[in-house]
PDB file of C-alpha atoms in Angstrom:
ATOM      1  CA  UNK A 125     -55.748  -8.564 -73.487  1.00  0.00           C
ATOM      2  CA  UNK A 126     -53.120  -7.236 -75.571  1.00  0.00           C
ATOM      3  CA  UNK A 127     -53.262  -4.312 -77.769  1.00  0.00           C
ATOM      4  CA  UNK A 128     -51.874  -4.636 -81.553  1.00  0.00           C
ATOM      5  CA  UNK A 129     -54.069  -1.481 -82.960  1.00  0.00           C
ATOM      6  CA  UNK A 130     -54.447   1.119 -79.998  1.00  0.00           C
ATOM      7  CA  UNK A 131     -55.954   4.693 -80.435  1.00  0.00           C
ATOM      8  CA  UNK A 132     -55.581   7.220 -77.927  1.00  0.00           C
ATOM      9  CA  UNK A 133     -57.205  10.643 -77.857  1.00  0.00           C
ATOM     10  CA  UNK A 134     -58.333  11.152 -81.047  1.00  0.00           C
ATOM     11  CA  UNK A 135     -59.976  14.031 -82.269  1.00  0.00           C
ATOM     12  CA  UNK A 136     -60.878  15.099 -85.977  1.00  0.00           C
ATOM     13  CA  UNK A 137     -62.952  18.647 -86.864  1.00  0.00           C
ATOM     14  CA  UNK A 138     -64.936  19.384 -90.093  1.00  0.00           C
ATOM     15  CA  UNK A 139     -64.975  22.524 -90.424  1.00  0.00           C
ATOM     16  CA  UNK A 140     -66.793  23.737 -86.977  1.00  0.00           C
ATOM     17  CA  UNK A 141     -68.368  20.480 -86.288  1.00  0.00           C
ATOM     18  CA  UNK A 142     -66.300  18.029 -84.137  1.00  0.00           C
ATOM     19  CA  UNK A 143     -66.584  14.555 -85.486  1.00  0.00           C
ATOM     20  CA  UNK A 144     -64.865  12.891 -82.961  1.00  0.00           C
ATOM     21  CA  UNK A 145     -63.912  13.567 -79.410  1.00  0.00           C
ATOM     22  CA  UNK A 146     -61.021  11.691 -77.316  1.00  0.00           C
ATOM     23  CA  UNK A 147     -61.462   8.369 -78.920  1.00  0.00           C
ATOM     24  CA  UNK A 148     -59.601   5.868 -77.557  1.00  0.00           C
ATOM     25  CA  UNK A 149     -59.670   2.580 -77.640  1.00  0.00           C
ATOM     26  CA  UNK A 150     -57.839  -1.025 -78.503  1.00  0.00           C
ATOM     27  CA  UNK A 151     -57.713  -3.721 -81.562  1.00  0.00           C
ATOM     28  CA  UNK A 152     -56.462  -7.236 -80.203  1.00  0.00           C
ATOM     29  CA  UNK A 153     -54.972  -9.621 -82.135  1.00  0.00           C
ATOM     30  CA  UNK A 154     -56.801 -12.796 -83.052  1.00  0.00           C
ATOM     31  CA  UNK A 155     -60.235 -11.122 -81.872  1.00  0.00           C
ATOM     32  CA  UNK A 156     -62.978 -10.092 -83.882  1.00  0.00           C
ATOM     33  CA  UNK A 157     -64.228  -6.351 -82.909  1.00  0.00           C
ATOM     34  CA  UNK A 158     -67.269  -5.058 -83.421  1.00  0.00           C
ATOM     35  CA  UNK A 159     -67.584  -1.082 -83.829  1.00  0.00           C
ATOM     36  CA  UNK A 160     -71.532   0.293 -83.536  1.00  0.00           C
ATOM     37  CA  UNK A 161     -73.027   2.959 -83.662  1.00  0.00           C
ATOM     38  CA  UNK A 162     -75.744   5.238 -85.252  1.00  0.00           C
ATOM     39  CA  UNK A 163     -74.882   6.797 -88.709  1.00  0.00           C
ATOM     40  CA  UNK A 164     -72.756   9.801 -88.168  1.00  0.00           C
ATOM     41  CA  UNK A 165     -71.754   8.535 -84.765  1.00  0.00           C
ATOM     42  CA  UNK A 166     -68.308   8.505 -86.383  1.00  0.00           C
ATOM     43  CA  UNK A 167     -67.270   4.816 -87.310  1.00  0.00           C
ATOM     44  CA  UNK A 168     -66.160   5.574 -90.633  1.00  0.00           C
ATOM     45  CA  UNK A 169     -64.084   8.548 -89.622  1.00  0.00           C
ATOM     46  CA  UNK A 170     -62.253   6.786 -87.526  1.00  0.00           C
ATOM     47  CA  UNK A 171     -61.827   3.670 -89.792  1.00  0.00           C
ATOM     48  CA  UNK A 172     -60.455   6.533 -91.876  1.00  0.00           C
ATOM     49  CA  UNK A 173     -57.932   7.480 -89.745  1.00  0.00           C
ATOM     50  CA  UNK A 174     -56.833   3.786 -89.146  1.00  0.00           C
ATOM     51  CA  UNK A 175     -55.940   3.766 -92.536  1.00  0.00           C
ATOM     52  CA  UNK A 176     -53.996   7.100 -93.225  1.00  0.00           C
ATOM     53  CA  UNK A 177     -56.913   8.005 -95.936  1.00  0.00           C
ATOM     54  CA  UNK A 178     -58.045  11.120 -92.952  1.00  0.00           C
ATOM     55  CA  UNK A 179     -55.416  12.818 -90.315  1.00  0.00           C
ATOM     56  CA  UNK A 180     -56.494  13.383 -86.979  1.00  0.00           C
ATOM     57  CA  UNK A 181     -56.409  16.472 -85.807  1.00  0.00           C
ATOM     58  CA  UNK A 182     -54.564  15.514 -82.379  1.00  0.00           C
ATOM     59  CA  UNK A 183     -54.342  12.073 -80.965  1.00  0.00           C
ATOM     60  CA  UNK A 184     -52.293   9.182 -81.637  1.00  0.00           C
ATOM     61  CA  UNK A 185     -52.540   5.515 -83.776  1.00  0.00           C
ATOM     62  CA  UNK A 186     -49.955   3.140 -82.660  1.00  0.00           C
ATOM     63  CA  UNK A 187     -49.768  -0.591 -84.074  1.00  0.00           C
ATOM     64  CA  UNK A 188     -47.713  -2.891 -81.942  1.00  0.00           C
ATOM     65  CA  UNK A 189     -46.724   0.378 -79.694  1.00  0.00           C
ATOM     66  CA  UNK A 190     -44.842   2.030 -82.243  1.00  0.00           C
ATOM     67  CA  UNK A 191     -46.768   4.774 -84.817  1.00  0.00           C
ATOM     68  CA  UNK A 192     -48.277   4.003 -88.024  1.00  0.00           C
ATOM     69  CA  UNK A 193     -46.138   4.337 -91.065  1.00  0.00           C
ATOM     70  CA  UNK A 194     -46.801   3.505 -94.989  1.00  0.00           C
ATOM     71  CA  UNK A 195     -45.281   0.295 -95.215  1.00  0.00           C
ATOM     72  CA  UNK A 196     -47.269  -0.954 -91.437  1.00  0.00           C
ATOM     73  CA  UNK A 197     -50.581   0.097 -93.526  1.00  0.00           C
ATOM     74  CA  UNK A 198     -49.538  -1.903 -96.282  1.00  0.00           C
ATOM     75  CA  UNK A 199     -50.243  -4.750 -94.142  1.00  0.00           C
ATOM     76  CA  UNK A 200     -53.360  -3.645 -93.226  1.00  0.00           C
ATOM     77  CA  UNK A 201     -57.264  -4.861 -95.255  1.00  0.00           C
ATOM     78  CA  UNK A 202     -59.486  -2.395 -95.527  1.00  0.00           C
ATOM     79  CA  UNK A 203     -63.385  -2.775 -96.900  1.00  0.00           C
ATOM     80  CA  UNK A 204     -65.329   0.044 -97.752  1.00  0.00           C
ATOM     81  CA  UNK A 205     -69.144   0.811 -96.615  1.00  0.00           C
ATOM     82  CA  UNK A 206     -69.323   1.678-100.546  1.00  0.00           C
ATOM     83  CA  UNK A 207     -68.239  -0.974-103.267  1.00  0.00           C
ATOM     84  CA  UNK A 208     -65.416   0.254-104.873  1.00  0.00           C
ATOM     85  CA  UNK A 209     -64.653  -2.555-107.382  1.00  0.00           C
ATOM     86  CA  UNK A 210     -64.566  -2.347-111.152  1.00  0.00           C
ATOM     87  CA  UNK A 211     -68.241  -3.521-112.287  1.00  0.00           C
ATOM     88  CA  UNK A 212     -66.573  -4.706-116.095  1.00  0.00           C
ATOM     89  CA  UNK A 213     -63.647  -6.703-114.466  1.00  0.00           C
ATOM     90  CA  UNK A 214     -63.542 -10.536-113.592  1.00  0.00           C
ATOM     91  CA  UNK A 215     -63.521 -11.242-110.045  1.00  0.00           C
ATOM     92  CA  UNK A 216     -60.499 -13.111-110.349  1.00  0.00           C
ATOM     93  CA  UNK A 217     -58.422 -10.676-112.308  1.00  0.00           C
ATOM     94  CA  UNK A 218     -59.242  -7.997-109.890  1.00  0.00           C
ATOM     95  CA  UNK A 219     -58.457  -9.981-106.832  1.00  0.00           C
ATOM     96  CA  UNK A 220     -55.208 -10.752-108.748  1.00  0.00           C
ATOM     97  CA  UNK A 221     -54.555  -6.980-109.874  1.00  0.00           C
ATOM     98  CA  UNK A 222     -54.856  -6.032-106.236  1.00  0.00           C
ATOM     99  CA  UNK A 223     -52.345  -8.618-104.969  1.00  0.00           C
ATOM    100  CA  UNK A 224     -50.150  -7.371-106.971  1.00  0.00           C
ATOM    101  CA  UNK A 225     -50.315  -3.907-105.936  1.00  0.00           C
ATOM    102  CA  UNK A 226     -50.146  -5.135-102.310  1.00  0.00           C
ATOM    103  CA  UNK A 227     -45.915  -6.672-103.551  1.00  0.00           C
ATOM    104  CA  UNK A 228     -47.420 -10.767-104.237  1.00  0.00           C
ATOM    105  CA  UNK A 229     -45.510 -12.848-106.717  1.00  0.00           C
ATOM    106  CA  UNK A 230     -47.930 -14.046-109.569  1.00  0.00           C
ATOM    107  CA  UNK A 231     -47.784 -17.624-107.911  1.00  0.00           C
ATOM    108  CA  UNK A 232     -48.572 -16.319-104.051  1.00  0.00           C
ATOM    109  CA  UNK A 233     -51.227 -14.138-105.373  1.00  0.00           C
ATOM    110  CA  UNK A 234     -53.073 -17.168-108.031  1.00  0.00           C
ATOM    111  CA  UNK A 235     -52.983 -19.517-104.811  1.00  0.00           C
ATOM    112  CA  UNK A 236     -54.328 -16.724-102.489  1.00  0.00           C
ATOM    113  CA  UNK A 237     -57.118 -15.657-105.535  1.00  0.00           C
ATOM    114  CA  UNK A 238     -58.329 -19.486-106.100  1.00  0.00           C
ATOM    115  CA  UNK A 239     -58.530 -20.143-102.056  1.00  0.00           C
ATOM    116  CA  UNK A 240     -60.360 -17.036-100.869  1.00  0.00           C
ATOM    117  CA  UNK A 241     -62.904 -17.843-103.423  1.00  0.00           C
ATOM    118  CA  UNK A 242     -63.650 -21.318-102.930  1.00  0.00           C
ATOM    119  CA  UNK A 243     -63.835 -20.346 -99.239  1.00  0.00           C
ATOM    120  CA  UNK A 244     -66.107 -17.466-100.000  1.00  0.00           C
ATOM    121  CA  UNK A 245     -68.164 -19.623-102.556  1.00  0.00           C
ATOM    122  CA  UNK A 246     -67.550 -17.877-105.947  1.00  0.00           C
ATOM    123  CA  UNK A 247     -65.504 -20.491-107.346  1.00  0.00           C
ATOM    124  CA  UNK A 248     -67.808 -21.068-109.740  1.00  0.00           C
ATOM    125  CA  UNK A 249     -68.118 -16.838-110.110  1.00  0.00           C
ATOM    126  CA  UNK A 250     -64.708 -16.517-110.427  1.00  0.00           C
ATOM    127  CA  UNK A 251     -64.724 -15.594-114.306  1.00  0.00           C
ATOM    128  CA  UNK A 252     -67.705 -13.452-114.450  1.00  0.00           C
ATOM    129  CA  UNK A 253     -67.718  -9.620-114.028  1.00  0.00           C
ATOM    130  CA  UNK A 254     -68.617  -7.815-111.131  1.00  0.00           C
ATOM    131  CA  UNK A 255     -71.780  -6.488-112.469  1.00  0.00           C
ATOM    132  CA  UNK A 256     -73.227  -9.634-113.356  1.00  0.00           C
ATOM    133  CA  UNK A 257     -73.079 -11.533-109.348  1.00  0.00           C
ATOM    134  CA  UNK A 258     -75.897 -10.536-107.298  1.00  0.00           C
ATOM    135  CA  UNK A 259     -75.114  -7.598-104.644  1.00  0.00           C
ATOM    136  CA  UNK A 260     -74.840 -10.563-101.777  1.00  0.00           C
ATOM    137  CA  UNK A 261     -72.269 -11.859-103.913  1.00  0.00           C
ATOM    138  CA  UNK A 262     -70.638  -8.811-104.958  1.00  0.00           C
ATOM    139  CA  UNK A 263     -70.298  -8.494-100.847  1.00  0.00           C
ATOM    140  CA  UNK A 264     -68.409 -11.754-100.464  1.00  0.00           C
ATOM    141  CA  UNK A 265     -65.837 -10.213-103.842  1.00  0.00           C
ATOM    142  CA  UNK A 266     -65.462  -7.144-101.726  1.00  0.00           C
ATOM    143  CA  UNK A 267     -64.561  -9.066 -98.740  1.00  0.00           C
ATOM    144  CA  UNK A 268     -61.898 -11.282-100.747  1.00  0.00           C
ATOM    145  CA  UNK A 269     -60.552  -8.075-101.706  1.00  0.00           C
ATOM    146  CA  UNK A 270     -59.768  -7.019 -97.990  1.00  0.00           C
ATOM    147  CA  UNK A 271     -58.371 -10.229 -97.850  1.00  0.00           C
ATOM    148  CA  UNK A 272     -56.053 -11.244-100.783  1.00  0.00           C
ATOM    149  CA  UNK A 273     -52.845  -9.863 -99.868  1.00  0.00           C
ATOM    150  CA  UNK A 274     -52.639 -11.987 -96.282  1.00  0.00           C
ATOM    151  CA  UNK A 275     -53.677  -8.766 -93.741  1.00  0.00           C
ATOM    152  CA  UNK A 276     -52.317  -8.489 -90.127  1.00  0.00           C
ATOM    153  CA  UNK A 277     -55.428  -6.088 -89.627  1.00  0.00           C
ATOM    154  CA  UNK A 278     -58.638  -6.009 -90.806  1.00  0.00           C
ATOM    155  CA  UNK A 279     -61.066  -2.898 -91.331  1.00  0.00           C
ATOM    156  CA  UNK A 280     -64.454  -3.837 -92.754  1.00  0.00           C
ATOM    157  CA  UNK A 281     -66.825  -1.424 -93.286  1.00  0.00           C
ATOM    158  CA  UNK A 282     -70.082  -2.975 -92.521  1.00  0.00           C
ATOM    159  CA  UNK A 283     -69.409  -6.178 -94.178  1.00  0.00           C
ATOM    160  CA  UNK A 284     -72.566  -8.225 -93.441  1.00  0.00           C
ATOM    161  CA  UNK A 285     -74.610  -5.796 -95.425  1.00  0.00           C
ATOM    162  CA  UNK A 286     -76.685  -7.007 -97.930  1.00  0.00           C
ATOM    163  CA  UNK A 287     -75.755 -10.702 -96.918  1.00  0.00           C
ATOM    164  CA  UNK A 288     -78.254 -13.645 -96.116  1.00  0.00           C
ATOM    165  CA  UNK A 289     -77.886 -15.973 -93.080  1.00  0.00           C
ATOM    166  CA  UNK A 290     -75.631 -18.334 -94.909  1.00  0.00           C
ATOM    167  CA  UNK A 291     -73.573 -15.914 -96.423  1.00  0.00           C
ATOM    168  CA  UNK A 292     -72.797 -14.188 -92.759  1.00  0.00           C
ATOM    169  CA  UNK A 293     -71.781 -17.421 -91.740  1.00  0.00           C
ATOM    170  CA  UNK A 294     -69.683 -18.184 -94.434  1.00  0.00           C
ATOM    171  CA  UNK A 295     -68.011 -15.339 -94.101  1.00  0.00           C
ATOM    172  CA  UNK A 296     -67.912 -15.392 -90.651  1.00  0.00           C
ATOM    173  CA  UNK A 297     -65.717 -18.532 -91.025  1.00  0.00           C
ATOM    174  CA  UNK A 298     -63.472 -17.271 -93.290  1.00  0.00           C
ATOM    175  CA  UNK A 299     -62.895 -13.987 -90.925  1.00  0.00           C
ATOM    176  CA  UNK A 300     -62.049 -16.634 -88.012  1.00  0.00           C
ATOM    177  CA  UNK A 301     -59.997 -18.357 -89.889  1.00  0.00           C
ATOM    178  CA  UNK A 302     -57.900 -15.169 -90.122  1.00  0.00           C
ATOM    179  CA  UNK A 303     -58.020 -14.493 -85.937  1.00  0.00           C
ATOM    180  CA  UNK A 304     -57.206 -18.093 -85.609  1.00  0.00           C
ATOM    181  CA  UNK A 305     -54.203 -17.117 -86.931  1.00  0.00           C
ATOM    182  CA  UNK A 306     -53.714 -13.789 -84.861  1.00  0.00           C
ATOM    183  CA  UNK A 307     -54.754 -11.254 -87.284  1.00  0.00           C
ATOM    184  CA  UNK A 308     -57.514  -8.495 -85.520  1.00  0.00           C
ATOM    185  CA  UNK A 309     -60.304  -7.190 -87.433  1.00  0.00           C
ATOM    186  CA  UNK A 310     -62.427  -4.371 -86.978  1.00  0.00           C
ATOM    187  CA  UNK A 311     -65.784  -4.442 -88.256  1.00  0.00           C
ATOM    188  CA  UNK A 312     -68.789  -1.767 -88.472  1.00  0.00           C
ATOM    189  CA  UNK A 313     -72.249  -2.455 -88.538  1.00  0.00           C
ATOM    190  CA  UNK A 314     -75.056  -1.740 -87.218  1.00  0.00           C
ATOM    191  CA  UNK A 315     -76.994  -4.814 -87.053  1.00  0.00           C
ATOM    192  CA  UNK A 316     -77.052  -5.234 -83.001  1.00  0.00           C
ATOM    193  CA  UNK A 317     -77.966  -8.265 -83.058  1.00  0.00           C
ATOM    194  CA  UNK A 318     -75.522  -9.950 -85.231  1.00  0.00           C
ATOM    195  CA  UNK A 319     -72.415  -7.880 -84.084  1.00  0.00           C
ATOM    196  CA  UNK A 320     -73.826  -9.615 -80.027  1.00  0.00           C
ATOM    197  CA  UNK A 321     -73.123 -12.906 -81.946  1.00  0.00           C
ATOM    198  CA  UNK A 322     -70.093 -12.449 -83.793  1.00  0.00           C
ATOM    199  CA  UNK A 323     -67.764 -10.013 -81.877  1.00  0.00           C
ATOM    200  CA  UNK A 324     -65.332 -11.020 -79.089  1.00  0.00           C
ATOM    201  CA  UNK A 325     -64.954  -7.279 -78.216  1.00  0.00           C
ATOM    202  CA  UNK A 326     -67.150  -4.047 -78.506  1.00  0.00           C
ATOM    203  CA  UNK A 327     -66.665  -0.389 -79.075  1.00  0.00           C
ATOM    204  CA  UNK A 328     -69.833   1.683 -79.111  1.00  0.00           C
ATOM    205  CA  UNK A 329     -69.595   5.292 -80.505  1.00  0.00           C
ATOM    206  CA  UNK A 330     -72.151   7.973 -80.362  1.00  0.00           C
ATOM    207  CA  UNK A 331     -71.654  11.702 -81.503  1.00  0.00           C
ATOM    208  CA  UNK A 332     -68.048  11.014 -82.128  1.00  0.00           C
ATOM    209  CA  UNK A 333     -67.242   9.631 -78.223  1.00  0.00           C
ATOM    210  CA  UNK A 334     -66.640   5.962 -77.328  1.00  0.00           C
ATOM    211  CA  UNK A 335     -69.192   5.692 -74.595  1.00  0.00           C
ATOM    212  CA  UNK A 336     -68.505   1.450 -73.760  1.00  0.00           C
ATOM    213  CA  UNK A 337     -65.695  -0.917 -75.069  1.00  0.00           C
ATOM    214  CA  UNK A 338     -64.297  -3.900 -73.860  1.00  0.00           C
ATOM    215  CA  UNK A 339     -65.011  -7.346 -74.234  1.00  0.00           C
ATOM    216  CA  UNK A 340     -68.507  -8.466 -74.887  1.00  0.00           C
ATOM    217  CA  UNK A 341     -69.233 -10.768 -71.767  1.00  0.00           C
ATOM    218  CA  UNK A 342     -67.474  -8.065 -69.492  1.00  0.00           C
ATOM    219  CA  UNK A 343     -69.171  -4.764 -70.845  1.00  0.00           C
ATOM    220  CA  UNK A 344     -72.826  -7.376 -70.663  1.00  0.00           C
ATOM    221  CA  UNK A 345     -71.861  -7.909 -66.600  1.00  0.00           C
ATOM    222  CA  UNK A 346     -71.109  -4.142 -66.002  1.00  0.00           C
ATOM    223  CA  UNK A 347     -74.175  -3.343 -67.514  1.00  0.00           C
ATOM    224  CA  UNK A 348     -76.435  -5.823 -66.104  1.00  0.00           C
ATOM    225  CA  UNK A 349     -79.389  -4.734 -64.120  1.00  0.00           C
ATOM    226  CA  UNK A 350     -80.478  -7.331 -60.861  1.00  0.00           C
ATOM    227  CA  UNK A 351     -82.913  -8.791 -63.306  1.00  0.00           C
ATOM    228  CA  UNK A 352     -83.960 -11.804 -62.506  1.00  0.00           C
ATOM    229  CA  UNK A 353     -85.959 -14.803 -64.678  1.00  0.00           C
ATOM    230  CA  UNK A 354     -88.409 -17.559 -62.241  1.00  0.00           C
ATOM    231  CA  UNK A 355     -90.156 -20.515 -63.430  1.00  0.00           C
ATOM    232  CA  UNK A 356     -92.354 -22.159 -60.366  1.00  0.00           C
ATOM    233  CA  UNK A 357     -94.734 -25.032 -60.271  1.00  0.00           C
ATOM    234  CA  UNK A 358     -98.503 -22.762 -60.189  1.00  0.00           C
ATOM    235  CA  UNK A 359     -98.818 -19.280 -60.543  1.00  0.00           C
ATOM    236  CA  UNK A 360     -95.866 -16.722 -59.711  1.00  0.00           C
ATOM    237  CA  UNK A 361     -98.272 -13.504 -59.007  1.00  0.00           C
ATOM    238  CA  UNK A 362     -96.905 -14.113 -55.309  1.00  0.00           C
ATOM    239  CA  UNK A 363     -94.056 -11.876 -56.395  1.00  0.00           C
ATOM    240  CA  UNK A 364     -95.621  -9.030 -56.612  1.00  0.00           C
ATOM    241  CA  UNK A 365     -95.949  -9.212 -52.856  1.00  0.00           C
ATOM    242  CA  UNK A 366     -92.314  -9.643 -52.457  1.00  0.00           C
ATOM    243  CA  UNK A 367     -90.348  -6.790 -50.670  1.00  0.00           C
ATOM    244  CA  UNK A 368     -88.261  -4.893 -53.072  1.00  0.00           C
ATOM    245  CA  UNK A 369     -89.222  -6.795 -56.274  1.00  0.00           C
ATOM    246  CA  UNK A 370     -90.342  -4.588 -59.158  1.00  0.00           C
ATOM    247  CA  UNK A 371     -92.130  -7.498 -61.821  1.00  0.00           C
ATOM    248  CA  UNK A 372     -91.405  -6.463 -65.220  1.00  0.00           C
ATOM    249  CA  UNK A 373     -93.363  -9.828 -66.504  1.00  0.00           C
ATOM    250  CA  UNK A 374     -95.449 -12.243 -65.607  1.00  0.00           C
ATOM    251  CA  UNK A 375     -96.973 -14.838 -67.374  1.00  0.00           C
ATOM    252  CA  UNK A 376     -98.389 -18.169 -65.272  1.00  0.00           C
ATOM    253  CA  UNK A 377     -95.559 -19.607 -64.026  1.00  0.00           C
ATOM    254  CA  UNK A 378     -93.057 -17.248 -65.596  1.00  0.00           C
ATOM    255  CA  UNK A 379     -92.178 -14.157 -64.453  1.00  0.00           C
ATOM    256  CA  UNK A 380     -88.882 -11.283 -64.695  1.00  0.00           C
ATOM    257  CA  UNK A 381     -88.124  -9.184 -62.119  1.00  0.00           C
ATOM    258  CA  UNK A 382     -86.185  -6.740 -61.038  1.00  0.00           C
ATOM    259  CA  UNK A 383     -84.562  -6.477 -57.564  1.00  0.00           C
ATOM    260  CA  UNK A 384     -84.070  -2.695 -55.557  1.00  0.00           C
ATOM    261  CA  UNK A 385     -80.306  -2.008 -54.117  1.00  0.00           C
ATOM    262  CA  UNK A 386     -79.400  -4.607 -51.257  1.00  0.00           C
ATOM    263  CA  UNK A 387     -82.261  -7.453 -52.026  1.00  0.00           C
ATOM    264  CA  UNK A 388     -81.108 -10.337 -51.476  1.00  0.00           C
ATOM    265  CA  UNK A 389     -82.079 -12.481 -54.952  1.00  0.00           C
ATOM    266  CA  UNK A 390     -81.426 -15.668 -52.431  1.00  0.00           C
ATOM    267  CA  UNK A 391     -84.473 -14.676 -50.419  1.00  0.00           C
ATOM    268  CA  UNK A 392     -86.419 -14.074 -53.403  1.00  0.00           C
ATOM    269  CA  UNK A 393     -85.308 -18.256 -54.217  1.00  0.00           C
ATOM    270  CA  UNK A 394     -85.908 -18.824 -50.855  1.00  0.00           C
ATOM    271  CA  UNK A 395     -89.734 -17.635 -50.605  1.00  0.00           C
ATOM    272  CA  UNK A 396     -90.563 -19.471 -53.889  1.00  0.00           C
ATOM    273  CA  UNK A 397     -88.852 -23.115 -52.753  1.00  0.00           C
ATOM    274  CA  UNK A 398     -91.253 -22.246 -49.985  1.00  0.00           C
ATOM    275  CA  UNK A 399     -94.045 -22.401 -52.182  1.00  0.00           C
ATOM    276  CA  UNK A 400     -93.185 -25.748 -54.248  1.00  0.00           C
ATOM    277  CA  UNK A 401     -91.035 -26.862 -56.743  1.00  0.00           C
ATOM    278  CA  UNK A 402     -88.813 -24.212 -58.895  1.00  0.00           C
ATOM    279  CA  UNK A 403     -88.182 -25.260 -62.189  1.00  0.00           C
ATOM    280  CA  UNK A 404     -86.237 -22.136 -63.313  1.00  0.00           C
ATOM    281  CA  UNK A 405     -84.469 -19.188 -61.585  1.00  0.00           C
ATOM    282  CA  UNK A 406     -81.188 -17.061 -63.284  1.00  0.00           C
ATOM    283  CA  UNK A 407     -79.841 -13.757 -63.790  1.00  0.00           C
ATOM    284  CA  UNK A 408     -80.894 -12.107 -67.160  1.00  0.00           C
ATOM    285  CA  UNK A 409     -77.949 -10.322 -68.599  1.00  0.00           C
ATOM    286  CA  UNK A 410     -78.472  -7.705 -71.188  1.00  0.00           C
ATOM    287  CA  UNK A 411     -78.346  -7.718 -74.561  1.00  0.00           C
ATOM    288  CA  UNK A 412     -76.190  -5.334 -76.634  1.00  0.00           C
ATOM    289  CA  UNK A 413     -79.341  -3.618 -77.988  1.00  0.00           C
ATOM    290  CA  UNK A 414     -80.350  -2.714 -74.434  1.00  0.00           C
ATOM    291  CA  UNK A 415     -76.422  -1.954 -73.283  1.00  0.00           C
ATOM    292  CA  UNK A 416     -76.507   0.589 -76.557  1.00  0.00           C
ATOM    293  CA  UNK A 417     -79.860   2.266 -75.824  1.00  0.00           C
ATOM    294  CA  UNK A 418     -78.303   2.635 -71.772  1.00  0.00           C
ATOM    295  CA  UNK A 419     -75.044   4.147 -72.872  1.00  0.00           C
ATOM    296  CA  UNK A 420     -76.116   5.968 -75.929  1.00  0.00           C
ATOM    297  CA  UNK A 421     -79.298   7.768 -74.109  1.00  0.00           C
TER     298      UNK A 421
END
């Protein structure tokens, strides 16, 4: 996997209190990356840092290899945990305003304003003030904000918040749109379960040190237990009498289990096909809720 955003070492102090320790790790193009961890585990530090708005007290952030200036970070799209849009402005001329900060011509910007929010679904929004769009929808006006200017880098500050099950997958759309097209994104939140079905990549932080990160399915396979799921013809209780199986549930004919060091899980098959007919038998792989709680304990 290449690296377009890489951060190596970095540390940051308040006062006595070290926010974050060593923290290193990588932002690849055209892959969506999800950052978790507990409040005050240091995501939004760091996101800081990414964006020159916080130095770092030693460390380094390179993009492409070479070190972060002010006209690299002009490139980049950054969305706040907080909403910082005005609440008496139009959508649309805010979108616009900010294009134009970021260098657009009026025509680039107008064509980039009137796309981003038929894609996001306030088209028909466009003209009212901020104040007036429910906070789901104010969401989807902070996203288009991030977005207006083209980005080659993404930072989104927990960016599902406050958004319903359509809404995360409209915007999730959009935001692969974007990595279609190589641009990385970075995204904090701390919904487990949505950042397992979104990311391509994980970083998990806790008290300022990256404890995991990598891609999803490899960090789920270095973290996965011998647990085992069997469906049989009858009753599975038989298990229980099985030499180095540990059941964790049972339920009929379905049953998890977990297998001590050197069990062979083929033996395990073997002694049920013995018994009849199996209708079921895999490895359970863990979810990113259980990797957190293992690496974060």
């Amino acid at each position: 996997m290449t690296s377009l955003l890489h951060l190596e070492a970095v540390n940051r102090d308040f006062g006595d209190r070290r926010v974050l320790r060593d923290v290193t790790f990588d932002v690849a193009p055209g892959r969506l990356t999800g950052f978790v961890g507990a409040n005050g585990a240091g995501k939004t530090t760091t996101m800081r840092i990414i964006l020159g708005a916080l130095a770092a007290d030693s460390g380094t952030v390179t993009w492409g290899g070479a070190p972060l200036t002010r006209d690299v970070r002009r490139r980049f799209g950054y969305m706040p945990e907080e909403r910082g849009l005005y609440p008496k402005m139009s959508v649309r001329e805010q979108l616009v305003y900010l294009g134009r900060l970021h260098g657009l011509g009026a025509d680039a910007v107008a064509s980039n304003v009137d796309a981003l929010l038929t894609r996001l679904g306030l088209g028909e929004r466009a003209d009212d003030t901020l104040e007036k769009l429910s906070l789901g929808n104010q969401q989807r006006a902070q996203i288009a904000a991030a977005l207006v200017h083209e980005p080659d880098l993404l930072v989104l500050d927990e960016p599902f918040s406050g958004l319903d099950p359509l809404a995360v997958d409209t915007v999730l759309t959009v935001l692969r749109e974007y990595t279609e097209r190589g641009v990385a994104v970075l995204f904090s939140s701390h919904q487990l379960e949505l950042v397992e079905r979104l990311c391509d990549d994980l970083v998990i932080i806790a008290d300022g040190v990256v404890r995991a990160a990598g891609g999803r399915e490899r960090l789920r396979q270095t973290y996965a237990l011998p647990r085992y799921e069997i469906r049989v013809d009858g009753d599975a209780g038989w298990l229980r009498d099985q030499p180095g199986v540990t059941v964790v549930d049972l339920d009929g004919a379905h049953a998890v289990f977990d297998l001590a060091d050197g069990v062979d899980d083929q033996s395990v098959l073997r002694a049920a096909l013995d018994r009849g007919p199996v209708r079921a038998f895999r490895p359970l792989t863990p979810s990113l809720a259980e990797i957190f709680r293992e690496v974060t304990r």
